C-alpha positions as MATLAB code, in Angstrom:
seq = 'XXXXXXXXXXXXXXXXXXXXXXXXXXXXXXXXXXXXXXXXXXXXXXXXXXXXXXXXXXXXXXXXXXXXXXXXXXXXXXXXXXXXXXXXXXXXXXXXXXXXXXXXXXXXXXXXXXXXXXXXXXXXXXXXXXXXXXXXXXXXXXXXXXXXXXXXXXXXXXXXXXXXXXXXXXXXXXXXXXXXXXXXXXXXXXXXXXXXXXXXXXXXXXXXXXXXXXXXXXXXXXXXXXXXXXXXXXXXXXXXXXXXXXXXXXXXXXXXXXXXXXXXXXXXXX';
ca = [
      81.404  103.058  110.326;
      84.638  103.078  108.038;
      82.984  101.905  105.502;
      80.991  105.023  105.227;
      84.153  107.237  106.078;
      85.077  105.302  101.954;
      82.129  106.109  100.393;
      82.405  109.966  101.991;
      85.650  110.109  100.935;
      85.120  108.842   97.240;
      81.496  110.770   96.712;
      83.746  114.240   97.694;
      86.765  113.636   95.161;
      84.164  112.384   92.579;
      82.350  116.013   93.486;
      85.576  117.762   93.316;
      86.415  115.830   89.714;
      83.086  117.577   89.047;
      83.359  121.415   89.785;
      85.009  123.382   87.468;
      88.809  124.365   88.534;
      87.969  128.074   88.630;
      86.209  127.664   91.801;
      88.454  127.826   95.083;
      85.582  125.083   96.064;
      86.889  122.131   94.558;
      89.630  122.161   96.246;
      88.472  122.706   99.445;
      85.915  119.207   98.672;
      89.145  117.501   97.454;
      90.950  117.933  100.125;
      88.582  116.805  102.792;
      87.889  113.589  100.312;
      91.607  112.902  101.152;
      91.233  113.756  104.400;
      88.410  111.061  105.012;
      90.596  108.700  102.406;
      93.266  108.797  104.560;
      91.691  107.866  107.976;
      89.808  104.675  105.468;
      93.574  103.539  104.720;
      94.869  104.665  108.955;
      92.027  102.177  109.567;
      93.265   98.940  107.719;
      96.929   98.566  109.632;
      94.526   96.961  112.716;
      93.688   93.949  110.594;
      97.169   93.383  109.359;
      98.444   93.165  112.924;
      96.056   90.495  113.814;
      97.556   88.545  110.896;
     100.900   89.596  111.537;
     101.084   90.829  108.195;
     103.508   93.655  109.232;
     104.425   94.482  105.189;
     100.820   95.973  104.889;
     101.176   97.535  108.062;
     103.847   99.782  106.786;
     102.089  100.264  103.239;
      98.756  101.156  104.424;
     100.451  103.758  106.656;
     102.432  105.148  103.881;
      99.270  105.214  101.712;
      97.005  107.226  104.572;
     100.683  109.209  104.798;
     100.579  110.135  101.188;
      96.683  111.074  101.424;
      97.086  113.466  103.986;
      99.811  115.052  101.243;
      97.750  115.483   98.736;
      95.064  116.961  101.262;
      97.323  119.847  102.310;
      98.414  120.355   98.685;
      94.509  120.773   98.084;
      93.857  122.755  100.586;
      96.544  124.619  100.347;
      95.774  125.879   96.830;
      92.261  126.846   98.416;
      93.489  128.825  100.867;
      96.236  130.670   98.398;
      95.405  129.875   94.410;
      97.782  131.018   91.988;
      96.606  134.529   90.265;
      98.120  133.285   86.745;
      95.988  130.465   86.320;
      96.614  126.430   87.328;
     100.158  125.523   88.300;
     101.688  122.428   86.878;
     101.542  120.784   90.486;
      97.955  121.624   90.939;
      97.413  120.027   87.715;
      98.653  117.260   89.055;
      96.720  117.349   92.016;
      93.355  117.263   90.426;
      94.686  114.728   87.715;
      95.619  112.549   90.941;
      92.599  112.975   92.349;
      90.442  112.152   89.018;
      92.331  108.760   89.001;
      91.910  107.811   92.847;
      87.941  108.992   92.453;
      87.091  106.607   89.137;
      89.849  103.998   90.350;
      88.053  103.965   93.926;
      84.339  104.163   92.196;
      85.296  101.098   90.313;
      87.072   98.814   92.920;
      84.680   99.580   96.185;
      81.652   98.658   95.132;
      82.825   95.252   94.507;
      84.300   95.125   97.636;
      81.610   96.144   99.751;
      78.803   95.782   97.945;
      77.852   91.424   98.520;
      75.613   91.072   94.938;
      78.402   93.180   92.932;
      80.974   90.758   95.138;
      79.342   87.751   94.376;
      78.659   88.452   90.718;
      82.164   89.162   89.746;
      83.754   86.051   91.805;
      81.237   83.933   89.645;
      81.774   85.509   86.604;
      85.212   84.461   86.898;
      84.839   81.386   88.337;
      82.597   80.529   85.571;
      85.079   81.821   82.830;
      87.974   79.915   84.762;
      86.082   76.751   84.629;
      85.378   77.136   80.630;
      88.925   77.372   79.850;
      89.969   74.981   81.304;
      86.638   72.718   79.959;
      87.876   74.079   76.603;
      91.250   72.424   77.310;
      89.900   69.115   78.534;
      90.233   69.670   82.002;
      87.464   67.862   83.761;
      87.018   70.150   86.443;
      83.455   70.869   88.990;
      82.913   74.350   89.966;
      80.217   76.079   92.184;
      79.822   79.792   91.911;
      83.380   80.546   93.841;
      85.171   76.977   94.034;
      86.363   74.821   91.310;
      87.973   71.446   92.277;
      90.249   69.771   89.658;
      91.554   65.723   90.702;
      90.243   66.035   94.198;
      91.567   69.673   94.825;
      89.536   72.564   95.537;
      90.108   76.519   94.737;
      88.470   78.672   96.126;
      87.988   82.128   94.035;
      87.862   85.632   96.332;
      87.680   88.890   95.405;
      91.518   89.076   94.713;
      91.288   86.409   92.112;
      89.407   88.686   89.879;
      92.257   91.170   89.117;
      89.706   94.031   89.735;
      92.569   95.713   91.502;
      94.272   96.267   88.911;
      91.661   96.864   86.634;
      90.373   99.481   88.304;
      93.920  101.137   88.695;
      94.108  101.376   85.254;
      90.725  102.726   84.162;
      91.101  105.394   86.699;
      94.647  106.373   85.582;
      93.378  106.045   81.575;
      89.709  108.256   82.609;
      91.772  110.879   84.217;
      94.400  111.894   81.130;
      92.994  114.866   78.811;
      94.207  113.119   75.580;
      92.312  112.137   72.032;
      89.440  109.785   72.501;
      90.770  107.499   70.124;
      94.011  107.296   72.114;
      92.678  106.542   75.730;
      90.312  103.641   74.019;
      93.349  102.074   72.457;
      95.176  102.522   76.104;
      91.877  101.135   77.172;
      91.918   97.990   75.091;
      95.630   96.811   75.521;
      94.992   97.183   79.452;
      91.635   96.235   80.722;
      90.478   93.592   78.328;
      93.960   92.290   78.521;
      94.362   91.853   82.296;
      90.993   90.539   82.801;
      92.235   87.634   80.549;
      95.385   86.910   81.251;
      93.981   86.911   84.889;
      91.608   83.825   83.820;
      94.301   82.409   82.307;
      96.678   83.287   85.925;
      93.769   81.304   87.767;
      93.374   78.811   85.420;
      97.243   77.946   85.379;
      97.006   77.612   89.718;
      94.477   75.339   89.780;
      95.819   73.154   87.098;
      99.331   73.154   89.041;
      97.412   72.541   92.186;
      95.138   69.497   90.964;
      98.409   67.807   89.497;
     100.598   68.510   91.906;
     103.443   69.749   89.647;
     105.393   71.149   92.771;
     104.786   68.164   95.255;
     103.055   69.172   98.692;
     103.088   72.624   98.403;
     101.856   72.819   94.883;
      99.163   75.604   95.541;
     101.747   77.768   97.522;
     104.469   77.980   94.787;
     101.965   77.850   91.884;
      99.876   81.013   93.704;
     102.697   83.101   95.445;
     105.407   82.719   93.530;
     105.007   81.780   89.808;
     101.658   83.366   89.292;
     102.563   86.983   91.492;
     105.963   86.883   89.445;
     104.017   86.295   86.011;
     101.448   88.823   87.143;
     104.019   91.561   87.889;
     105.626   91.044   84.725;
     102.533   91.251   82.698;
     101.532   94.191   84.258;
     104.855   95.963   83.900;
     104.185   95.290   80.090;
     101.075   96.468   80.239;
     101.824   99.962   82.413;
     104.777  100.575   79.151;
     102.723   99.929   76.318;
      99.777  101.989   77.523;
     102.418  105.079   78.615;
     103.611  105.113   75.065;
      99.993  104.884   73.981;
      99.646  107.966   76.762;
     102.750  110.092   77.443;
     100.633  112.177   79.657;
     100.502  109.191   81.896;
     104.377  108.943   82.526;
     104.096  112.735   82.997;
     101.840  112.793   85.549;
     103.913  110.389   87.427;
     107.010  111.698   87.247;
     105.960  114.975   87.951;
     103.927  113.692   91.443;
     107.231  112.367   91.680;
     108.971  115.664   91.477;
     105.795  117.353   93.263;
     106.487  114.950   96.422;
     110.041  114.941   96.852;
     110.262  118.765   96.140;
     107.824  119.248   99.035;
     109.191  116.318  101.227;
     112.858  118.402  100.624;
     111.131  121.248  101.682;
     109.397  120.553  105.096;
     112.456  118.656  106.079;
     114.552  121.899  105.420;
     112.215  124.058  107.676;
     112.861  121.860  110.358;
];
């Protein structure tokens, strides 16, 4: 059931990416995509509390939290559109909801869908196990394990950096800028994270199979050197494509400004 409550919610901002902003429609489609986004996310805190994991608890709240936002600032410019045209926040809002539609329609199928699951985990697997071939590793690998001196790693979904991927091809699709400036965006950030994440994987196993931080090799190797490297990279990444794309940092900062104005706002009334 929530799984089609994501693909509802994602085929309605895709529709409202669609319509053209002079009809009081799209917003009204937008909103309820956000709506139905933010019961998906409301959804996810149950499995976290079976795990105890009580950090995604919080973040998947504040993420359902922020969806219902941007639903009220959609449907709020339904209900009362500005007479001199779009307002810097609602260009915002649809720029918002561009990214979340083609970041969403890029992640979720892989997620959901098993063959487009499976196919990406062995893709990378396969591309893991090359490199290190290539740097005389002798490693065995199935379609979503390689082992390396008697240790085994198993490759999920989260191994294959489609997270992030598809965070930045949403955020790139969504900018009005040149052509030739969101493919160079493009290049330095996909490409770039898809290797660097075979290289990521490559580095864990290879600290795993030798063992280069005792018994709990795999731990340090996965969740802190590689997360650490990872966030670093892709703060690199996120700078050089905002210089590439301006219109990226301004569409952050002003959802920033948009948020907290409104946040200011609501806590004033009361």
């Amino acid at each position: 059931m929530i799984e089609n409550v994501l693909w509802i919610a994602v085929a309605l901002m895709i529709l409202s990416s669609i319509i053209p902003a002079t009809r009081g429609i799209k917003f009204l489609t937008g909103g309820v995509g956000w709506i139905f986004f933010s019961l998906h996310w409301a959804y996810q805190p149950l499995h976290y509390i079976e795990i105890s994991d009580y950090f995604n608890v919080v973040l998947t709240l504040a993420i359902a939290a922020f969806c219902l936002f941007m639903a009220h600032s959609m449907i709020r410019e339904y209900k009362g559109p500005s007479e001199s045209g779009l307002s810097q926040d609602t260009n915002i809002i649809l720029m918002v909801t561009s990214a979340t539609a083609i970041g969403s329609l890029f992640y979720f199928p892989f997620a959901n869908i098993l063959s487009l699951n499976q196919w990406i985990i062995s893709n990378v697997t396969n591309a893991t196990a090359g490199l290190l071939g290539l740097l005389g590793y002798n490693v065995e690998s199935t379609w979503h394990m390689i082992t390396y001196n008697g240790y085994t790693v198993q490759i999920i979904l989260a191994c294959t950096a489609i997270e992030s991927i598809a965070l930045f091809t949403g955020l790139i699709i969504s900018i009005n800028a040149p052509f030739k400036r969101l493919m160079s965006a493009f290049m330095v950030s996909v490409p770039v994270i898809y290797m660097l994440n075979i290289v990521r994987d490559a580095f864990v196993i290879v600290a795993y199979g030798d063992q280069w931080f005792g018994a709990e090799s795999f731990e340090i190797a996965h969740h802190v050197v590689a997360k650490i490297g990872s966030a670093i990279a892709l703060f690199v990444i996120a700078y050089v494509v905002m210089r590439i794309l301006p219109e990226l940092l301004d569409m952050i900062d002003g959802l920033w400004q948009m948020t907290t104005r409104q946040i200011r706002d609501i806590l004033r009334k009361s």
